[in-house]
Coordinates of C-alpha atoms and ligand atoms in Angstrom, one line a residue:
M13 CA 19.0 19.6 28.4
S14 CA 15.3 20.3 28.0
G15 CA 12.4 18.8 26.3
T16 CA 11.4 15.2 25.8
P17 CA 13.1 12.2 27.3
T18 CA 14.2 9.6 24.8
D19 CA 14.0 6.6 27.1
V20 CA 11.0 6.7 29.3
T21 CA 10.6 4.4 32.3
T22 CA 7.4 5.8 33.8
V23 CA 4.3 7.3 32.1
R24 CA 1.5 8.7 34.3
A25 CA -1.9 9.7 33.2
R26 CA -5.5 10.2 34.4
R27 CA -6.7 8.4 31.3
V28 CA -4.9 5.2 30.2
L29 CA -6.6 2.5 28.2
V30 CA -6.0 -0.7 30.0
G31 CA -7.9 -3.6 28.6
D32 CA -11.3 -2.1 27.6
E33 CA -11.2 0.5 30.4
V34 CA -9.9 4.0 30.5
R35 CA -8.5 4.7 34.0
P36 CA -5.8 6.5 35.9
A37 CA -2.5 4.6 35.9
T38 CA 1.2 4.8 36.0
L39 CA 3.0 2.6 33.4
H40 CA 6.4 1.3 34.3
L41 CA 8.5 0.5 31.2
A42 CA 11.6 -1.6 31.0
D43 CA 13.5 -3.0 28.0
G44 CA 11.0 -1.6 25.6
R45 CA 8.1 -3.3 27.3
I46 CA 5.4 -2.5 29.8
A47 CA 6.8 -4.0 33.0
A48 CA 4.0 -3.0 35.4
I49 CA 0.7 -1.1 35.5
A50 CA 0.6 0.7 38.8
P51 CA -1.9 3.1 40.5
Y52 CA -1.7 6.7 39.4
D53 CA -0.7 7.8 42.9
G54 CA 2.4 6.7 44.5
A55 CA 4.9 7.0 41.7
D56 CA 7.8 9.4 42.0
V57 CA 7.8 12.2 39.4
P58 CA 7.2 10.2 36.2
D59 CA 9.3 10.7 33.1
L60 CA 6.2 11.5 31.1
D61 CA 3.4 13.2 33.0
V62 CA 0.4 13.3 30.7
P63 CA -2.0 16.2 31.0
D64 CA -5.5 15.5 32.2
T65 CA -7.0 16.4 28.8
A66 CA -5.1 13.5 27.2
T67 CA -5.5 9.8 26.9
V68 CA -2.7 7.2 26.7
L69 CA -3.5 4.5 24.1
P70 CA -1.6 1.7 22.5
G71 CA 0.1 2.8 19.4
V72 CA -1.8 2.2 16.1
V73 CA -1.0 -0.9 14.2
D74 CA -1.6 0.0 10.6
T75 CA -1.6 -3.1 8.5
H76 CA -2.3 -1.5 5.2
V77 CA 0.5 0.9 4.0
H78 CA 2.1 1.2 0.6
V79 CA 5.7 2.3 1.3
N80 CA 6.7 1.9 -2.4
E81 CA 10.4 1.5 -1.7
P82 CA 12.5 0.3 -3.4
G83 CA 11.6 1.2 -7.0
R84 CA 9.1 4.0 -6.5
T85 CA 10.8 5.8 -3.6
H86 CA 9.8 9.1 -5.2
W87 CA 6.2 8.2 -4.4
E88 CA 7.0 7.3 -0.8
G89 CA 9.8 5.6 1.2
F90 CA 10.6 4.0 4.5
A91 CA 12.1 7.2 6.0
T92 CA 9.2 9.5 5.1
A93 CA 6.4 6.9 5.7
T94 CA 7.6 5.8 9.1
L95 CA 8.0 9.4 10.3
A96 CA 4.5 10.2 9.1
A97 CA 3.3 7.1 10.9
A98 CA 5.0 8.1 14.2
L99 CA 3.5 11.6 14.0
G100 CA 0.1 10.1 13.6
G101 CA 0.4 7.7 16.5
V102 CA 1.2 4.7 14.3
T103 CA 3.9 2.6 15.9
T104 CA 3.7 -0.5 13.7
V105 CA 3.3 -0.4 9.9
V106 CA 2.7 -3.4 7.7
D107 CA 4.0 -2.7 4.2
M108 CA 2.0 -3.9 1.1
P109 CA 3.8 -6.0 -1.4
L110 CA 3.1 -3.8 -4.4
N111 CA 4.0 -0.4 -5.8
S112 CA 7.6 -1.1 -4.8
I113 CA 9.8 -2.6 -7.6
P114 CA 10.4 -5.5 -7.2
P115 CA 7.1 -6.4 -5.6
T116 CA 7.2 -8.7 -2.6
T117 CA 6.2 -11.8 -4.6
T118 CA 9.5 -13.7 -4.1
V119 CA 11.9 -14.2 -1.3
A120 CA 14.4 -12.1 -3.3
G121 CA 11.8 -9.3 -3.5
L122 CA 11.4 -9.5 0.3
R123 CA 15.2 -9.3 0.8
A124 CA 15.3 -6.3 -1.5
K125 CA 12.7 -4.6 0.6
Q126 CA 14.4 -5.5 3.9
A127 CA 17.7 -4.1 2.6
A128 CA 16.0 -0.9 1.5
A129 CA 14.3 -0.5 4.9
A130 CA 17.5 -1.0 7.0
G131 CA 18.5 2.1 9.0
Q132 CA 15.4 4.1 7.9
L133 CA 12.7 3.1 10.3
A134 CA 11.2 5.4 12.9
V135 CA 8.6 2.8 13.8
D136 CA 8.4 -1.0 13.5
V137 CA 7.6 -2.5 10.1
G138 CA 6.3 -5.9 9.0
F139 CA 5.8 -7.1 5.4
W140 CA 3.0 -8.6 3.4
G141 CA 3.9 -11.0 0.6
G142 CA 2.0 -11.0 -2.7
A143 CA 0.2 -13.7 -4.6
V144 CA 0.3 -13.2 -8.4
P145 CA -0.1 -15.5 -11.4
G146 CA 2.6 -18.1 -11.4
N147 CA 4.2 -17.6 -8.0
E148 CA 2.4 -20.3 -6.1
G149 CA 5.8 -21.9 -5.5
D150 CA 7.0 -18.7 -3.8
L151 CA 4.3 -18.5 -1.2
E152 CA 5.5 -21.0 1.3
P153 CA 9.2 -19.8 1.1
L154 CA 7.9 -16.2 1.7
W155 CA 5.9 -17.4 4.7
E156 CA 8.9 -19.2 6.1
A157 CA 10.9 -16.0 5.5
G158 CA 8.5 -14.1 7.8
V159 CA 5.8 -12.3 5.7
L160 CA 2.5 -11.9 7.6
G161 CA 0.3 -13.1 4.8
F162 CA -0.4 -12.6 1.1
K163 CA -2.1 -9.9 -0.8
C164 CA -3.9 -10.5 -4.1
F165 CA -6.1 -8.7 -6.5
L166 CA -9.2 -9.9 -8.4
S167 CA -9.0 -7.0 -10.8
P168 CA -6.1 -4.9 -12.2
S169 CA -4.0 -3.4 -9.4
G170 CA -2.9 -0.2 -11.1
V171 CA 0.7 -1.4 -11.7
D172 CA 1.8 -3.9 -14.4
E173 CA 4.2 -5.8 -12.2
F174 CA 1.5 -7.0 -9.8
P175 CA -1.2 -8.7 -12.0
P176 CA -4.5 -10.0 -10.6
L177 CA -5.5 -13.6 -10.1
D178 CA -8.3 -15.1 -12.2
P179 CA -10.8 -17.3 -10.3
A180 CA -8.9 -20.5 -10.8
A181 CA -5.5 -19.0 -9.8
F182 CA -7.2 -17.4 -6.8
L183 CA -8.4 -20.8 -5.6
R184 CA -5.0 -22.3 -6.2
A185 CA -3.4 -19.6 -4.1
L186 CA -6.0 -20.1 -1.3
R187 CA -5.3 -23.8 -1.3
A188 CA -1.5 -23.3 -1.1
V189 CA -1.8 -20.8 1.7
A190 CA -4.3 -22.9 3.6
G191 CA -1.8 -25.7 3.4
F192 CA 0.6 -23.9 5.7
G193 CA -2.0 -22.0 7.8
G194 CA -1.4 -18.6 6.3
L195 CA -3.6 -15.6 5.6
V196 CA -4.8 -14.2 2.2
V197 CA -5.8 -10.5 2.0
V198 CA -7.8 -9.5 -1.0
H199 CA -8.5 -6.4 -2.9
A200 CA -12.1 -7.4 -3.6
E201 CA -13.4 -5.7 -6.8
D202 CA -14.6 -8.0 -9.6
A203 CA -12.8 -7.6 -12.9
G204 CA -15.9 -8.5 -15.0
V205 CA -18.1 -6.0 -13.2
L206 CA -15.5 -3.3 -13.7
D207 CA -15.1 -4.1 -17.3
A208 CA -18.8 -3.8 -17.9
A209 CA -19.1 -0.5 -16.1
P210 CA -19.0 2.8 -18.0
A211 CA -15.6 4.3 -17.6
R212 CA -15.5 7.4 -19.8
P213 CA -12.9 10.2 -19.4
S214 CA -14.5 12.7 -17.0
T215 CA -13.8 15.0 -14.2
A216 CA -17.2 14.4 -12.7
Y217 CA -17.0 12.4 -9.4
A218 CA -20.4 10.9 -10.2
D219 CA -19.0 9.4 -13.4
F220 CA -16.0 7.9 -11.5
L221 CA -18.5 6.3 -9.1
L222 CA -20.4 4.7 -12.0
S223 CA -17.1 3.2 -13.1
R224 CA -16.6 1.4 -9.7
P225 CA -20.1 0.2 -8.8
D226 CA -21.0 -1.5 -5.5
E227 CA -21.6 -4.7 -7.4
A228 CA -17.9 -4.9 -8.1
E229 CA -17.3 -5.3 -4.4
T230 CA -20.3 -7.5 -3.6
R231 CA -19.5 -9.9 -6.4
A232 CA -15.8 -10.2 -5.5
I233 CA -16.5 -10.5 -1.8
R234 CA -18.9 -13.4 -2.5
Q235 CA -16.0 -15.0 -4.4
V236 CA -13.7 -14.5 -1.5
I237 CA -16.2 -16.0 1.0
D238 CA -16.9 -19.0 -1.3
G239 CA -13.1 -19.5 -1.6
A240 CA -12.7 -19.6 2.1
R241 CA -15.5 -22.1 2.4
E242 CA -14.1 -24.3 -0.3
T243 CA -10.4 -24.3 0.8
G244 CA -10.5 -23.5 4.5
A245 CA -8.1 -20.6 3.9
R246 CA -8.2 -17.6 6.3
V247 CA -9.2 -14.6 4.2
H248 CA -9.3 -10.9 4.9
V249 CA -11.2 -8.4 2.8
L250 CA -9.2 -5.2 2.3
H251 CA -10.6 -1.6 2.3
L252 CA -14.3 -2.3 2.3
S253 CA -16.1 0.6 0.7
S254 CA -19.5 -0.7 -0.2
A255 CA -21.9 -1.3 2.8
R256 CA -24.0 -3.5 0.5
A257 CA -21.5 -6.2 1.2
L258 CA -22.2 -6.2 4.9
P259 CA -25.0 -8.8 4.8
L260 CA -22.7 -11.2 3.0
L261 CA -19.9 -10.7 5.5
R262 CA -22.3 -11.0 8.4
A263 CA -23.6 -14.3 7.1
A264 CA -20.1 -15.6 6.5
K265 CA -19.1 -14.8 10.0
D266 CA -22.3 -16.4 11.3
E267 CA -21.4 -19.5 9.3
G268 CA -18.1 -19.6 11.2
L269 CA -15.9 -19.0 8.2
P270 CA -12.5 -17.5 8.9
V271 CA -13.2 -14.1 7.2
T272 CA -12.2 -10.7 8.5
V273 CA -12.8 -7.2 7.1
E274 CA -11.2 -3.8 7.2
T275 CA -12.4 -0.3 6.2
C276 CA -10.5 3.0 6.0
P277 CA -10.5 6.5 7.5
H278 CA -11.4 8.1 4.2
Y279 CA -14.6 6.0 3.8
L280 CA -15.5 6.9 7.4
T281 CA -14.7 10.6 7.0
F282 CA -15.8 11.7 3.5
T283 CA -18.9 11.3 1.4
A284 CA -19.4 11.3 -2.4
E285 CA -21.7 14.3 -1.9
Q286 CA -18.8 16.4 -0.5
V287 CA -16.2 15.4 -3.1
P288 CA -15.8 18.2 -5.7
D289 CA -15.4 17.3 -9.4
A290 CA -11.8 17.0 -10.8
A291 CA -10.5 16.6 -7.2
A292 CA -8.1 13.6 -7.8
R293 CA -6.9 13.8 -4.2
Y294 CA -10.1 11.9 -3.2
K295 CA -9.7 9.2 -5.8
C296 CA -9.2 5.8 -4.4
C297 CA -10.4 2.3 -5.4
P298 CA -12.9 1.2 -4.3
P299 CA -14.3 4.7 -4.2
I300 CA -15.7 6.9 -1.4
R301 CA -19.4 6.4 -1.6
D302 CA -22.5 8.4 -0.4
A303 CA -23.4 9.5 3.1
A304 CA -25.9 6.7 3.8
N305 CA -23.2 4.2 2.9
R306 CA -20.8 5.9 5.3
D307 CA -23.3 5.6 8.1
E308 CA -23.7 1.9 7.4
L309 CA -20.0 1.4 7.5
W310 CA -19.9 2.9 10.9
A311 CA -22.8 0.7 12.0
G312 CA -20.9 -2.3 10.6
L313 CA -17.9 -1.4 12.7
V314 CA -20.0 -1.0 15.9
E315 CA -21.8 -4.2 15.2
G316 CA -18.5 -6.0 14.7
V317 CA -19.1 -7.1 11.1
V318 CA -16.2 -4.9 10.1
D319 CA -13.2 -5.8 12.3
C320 CA -10.7 -3.0 11.9
V321 CA -9.7 0.3 10.4
V322 CA -6.4 0.8 8.4
S323 CA -5.1 3.7 6.4
D324 CA -4.6 2.1 3.0
H325 CA -1.9 4.8 2.7
S326 CA -1.3 4.8 -1.1
P327 CA 0.6 7.8 -2.2
S328 CA 2.0 8.8 -5.5
T329 CA 3.7 11.8 -7.1
G330 CA 1.6 14.8 -8.2
E331 CA 2.4 13.9 -11.7
E332 CA 0.6 10.5 -11.3
K333 CA -2.2 11.9 -9.1
F334 CA -3.1 14.8 -11.4
R335 CA -2.5 12.9 -14.6
G336 CA -5.1 13.9 -17.1
G337 CA -5.8 17.3 -15.5
G338 CA -8.6 16.1 -13.3
D339 CA -9.8 13.2 -15.4
L340 CA -10.6 10.8 -12.6
Q341 CA -10.1 7.7 -14.9
Q342 CA -6.4 8.7 -15.4
A343 CA -5.5 9.9 -11.9
W344 CA -3.6 7.6 -9.6
G345 CA -6.1 5.9 -7.2
G346 CA -4.9 6.2 -3.6
I347 CA -5.3 8.4 -0.6
S348 CA -2.4 9.2 1.8
G349 CA -3.9 8.7 5.3
L350 CA -1.1 7.3 7.4
Q351 CA -0.4 10.5 9.4
V352 CA -4.0 11.6 9.9
G353 CA -6.0 8.4 10.0
F354 CA -6.2 8.0 13.7
P355 CA -7.1 11.6 14.6
A356 CA -9.7 11.7 11.8
V357 CA -11.4 8.5 12.9
A358 CA -11.2 9.4 16.6
A359 CA -12.9 12.8 15.8
E360 CA -15.6 11.3 13.7
A361 CA -16.2 8.6 16.2
A362 CA -16.5 11.2 19.0
R363 CA -19.1 13.0 16.9
R364 CA -21.0 9.8 16.7
G365 CA -20.8 9.1 20.4
I366 CA -18.2 6.3 20.1
D367 CA -15.4 6.3 22.6
L368 CA -11.6 6.1 22.1
A369 CA -11.4 2.6 23.6
T370 CA -13.5 1.4 20.7
V371 CA -11.5 3.3 18.1
S372 CA -8.3 1.8 19.6
R373 CA -9.7 -1.7 19.4
W374 CA -10.4 -1.2 15.7
M375 CA -7.0 0.5 14.9
S376 CA -4.6 -1.2 17.3
A377 CA -5.8 -4.5 18.9
A378 CA -7.8 -5.9 16.0
T379 CA -5.1 -5.2 13.5
A380 CA -2.3 -6.6 15.7
D381 CA -4.5 -9.7 16.0
L382 CA -4.9 -9.9 12.3
V383 CA -1.2 -10.2 11.7
G384 CA -0.5 -12.3 14.8
F385 CA 1.3 -9.7 17.0
P386 CA 0.1 -10.4 20.5
G387 CA 2.7 -8.1 22.0
K388 CA 1.4 -5.1 20.0
G389 CA -1.8 -3.1 20.0
R390 CA -2.6 -3.2 23.7
I391 CA -1.5 -1.8 27.0
A392 CA -0.8 -4.9 29.1
V393 CA 2.1 -6.2 31.2
G394 CA 4.6 -7.8 28.8
A395 CA 3.4 -6.0 25.7
D396 CA 5.7 -3.7 23.8
A397 CA 5.7 -0.1 25.2
D398 CA 4.2 1.3 22.0
L399 CA 2.1 4.2 23.1
L400 CA 0.4 7.3 21.7
V401 CA -0.9 10.3 23.7
H402 CA -4.0 11.8 22.2
D403 CA -4.8 15.2 23.7
L404 CA -8.2 16.8 23.3
A405 CA -6.8 20.2 24.3
E406 CA -5.2 20.4 20.9
D407 CA -6.5 20.1 17.3
T408 CA -5.1 18.3 14.4
V409 CA -4.8 20.9 11.7
V410 CA -4.1 19.2 8.4
V411 CA -1.9 21.2 6.0
A412 CA -0.7 18.9 3.2
D413 CA 2.6 20.6 2.8
R414 CA 3.5 20.0 6.4
L415 CA 2.7 16.3 6.5
A416 CA 5.8 14.1 6.8
H417 CA 5.1 11.8 3.9
R418 CA 6.9 12.4 0.7
N419 CA 4.3 14.0 -1.6
P420 CA 2.3 16.8 -0.2
I421 CA -1.1 15.6 -1.4
S422 CA -3.9 14.8 1.0
A423 CA -7.7 14.4 0.9
Y424 CA -7.7 15.8 4.4
D425 CA -5.9 19.1 3.5
G426 CA -7.5 22.1 5.2
L427 CA -9.4 20.0 7.7
T428 CA -9.2 20.4 11.5
F429 CA -10.0 17.6 13.9
P430 CA -10.4 18.0 17.6
G431 CA -7.6 16.1 19.4
R432 CA -4.0 15.6 18.4
V433 CA -1.4 13.0 18.8
T434 CA 1.2 14.9 20.9
T435 CA 3.6 12.1 21.8
T436 CA 4.4 8.7 20.3
L437 CA 6.5 6.0 22.0
V438 CA 8.0 3.1 20.1
R439 CA 9.1 0.4 22.5
G440 CA 9.6 2.9 25.2
R441 CA 11.4 5.6 23.2
V442 CA 9.8 8.9 22.4
V443 CA 9.8 9.6 18.7
D444 CA 11.6 13.0 18.2
A445 CA 9.8 14.6 15.2
G446 CA 12.9 16.7 14.3
R447 CA 15.4 13.9 14.7
P448 CA 13.8 10.5 14.7
D449 CA 16.0 7.6 15.7
R450 CA 16.2 5.6 12.4
T451 CA 18.0 2.7 14.1
W452 CA 15.2 2.2 16.5
G453 CA 12.4 0.8 14.3
R454 CA 12.6 -3.0 13.9
Q455 CA 11.8 -5.2 11.0
L456 CA 9.1 -7.6 12.2
E457 CA 8.7 -11.1 11.2
R458 CA 5.8 -13.5 11.6
T459 CA 5.7 -14.7 15.2
A460 CA 3.2 -17.5 15.0
Ligands
LIG2 ZN1 -3.9 -0.7 -0.7

C-alpha cells in the first residue's frame, strides 16, 4: 500500500496554528480528537509529516452553505457539496434551510434533510432552521431537534417556498427565539428599498448594482439591530456586502448588543470594476461592490466589526444561472465558493499583509463560536482533529469543470491563488479525494 494514511495518529509540522501562534509541533490524535500537542522533535516517524512550506490549521467551519438537497439536488447535493468542502479545507458545513424542498422550516423538513444526508457526508454537517411567515410555532421544536439557529429574509429570497418576514413577523420571530436563547441569522436587504430601486432588464453590471443599492443593506441592518435591542434576541447579519453598514454595526457592538456579522470570499476578492457585463457567474445578492468598498470590508474584518468569513455557497444549474442570456435581473443570484473560499481569502489576505492565523480565526474559530461548537475550529487538546494543510509551495488553480461541486460554474474560474489545501483531516481521517468515506461525516446537532 502506498499513499495517504486513512487514520492518522501523529501529525508533525514546522508550522502549526496553536492558539494564536504558529509554531513547530507534533499533534497526537486519538479517537478523532487532538489528544496531545507535543514538541516537534522527539516523535517517532509521524504518520503525516508536513513539508516546511506548509501550515497546519484547524479545518474551516463554513456556516453558510446551500446544499439544496432534497428537492433541488440537481443544483447541488450532500455528496458533491461535502467533497467540494473537504477539498477546500472545510471540515464542517452548516446547511442553509432554503433552496431544498422542503425547506427546513418544520421538524418534518429537518427530518427529510437528515434522511437525505445519511451516508453521503465526507465532512461534518449541521443544519440551520428557517423562520418564515406562520411558522412561529415550529421554531422551538426545531431548536429542540438540534438546529443551530434560524435564518430569515427581509426581502424575497429567490424561491417561493421560503417567503420573507414583514417587520411585525420579524419581531415576533425574534421574540420567540429570544425566549429559548436561540440565534436569528438574517439576509439583510430591505424589501422597500429594493422595490423602489430601478431594476430594468440589462446585461450591464452597473445596472444590476443600481437594483441592489447600499441603502437596502443599511436600512435592513438598522432594523436587525433595532430588533435585537427591542427583544434581546441574538442576531447575526449574513453576507455583509456594503461597507456603509459598518458604522451601524460598530455602534451596535459598542452598545453591547448581541450582534455578529459575516462577509464572504467573493466580496473580499472581486470588485465591481472587474466584473464584465452579462457575466452571471458573479451575480449574488447583495452584490459585489466597488474596490473602495472591498478595502473597507477588509478593514472591518481587521478591526473586528466583521466577525467571520463564510462562503455563502449558493449554486444552481446553468439553466438558472444563465437564464435570460446574461440579463442580470433574471440570472440566479448566488456564487459557488465552498471549495475555493479558503485559498482565495488566504491569498488576498497575504497580499494585504494579514497572516494565516488571522484568516483562520475568521473562517474557523469565529464561525465555530457562532454556532456553539467549542470542539471545532481550533487546534487544542480535546478538540476534534479537523485539520487542513495549506502549502505555499503549490498554487490553487481554479478550473470550474474540475471543481467537485455539482454544477461547473464559478466566479473564480481561471484564477490562480498562491497556496493550496493539500490535505484535509476530518476527526483524524484523511479525506481521500478519489474515494471519500461517506460514512465518516457526522450530522451535528446543537450542543449548547
Ligand atoms: Zn445564502
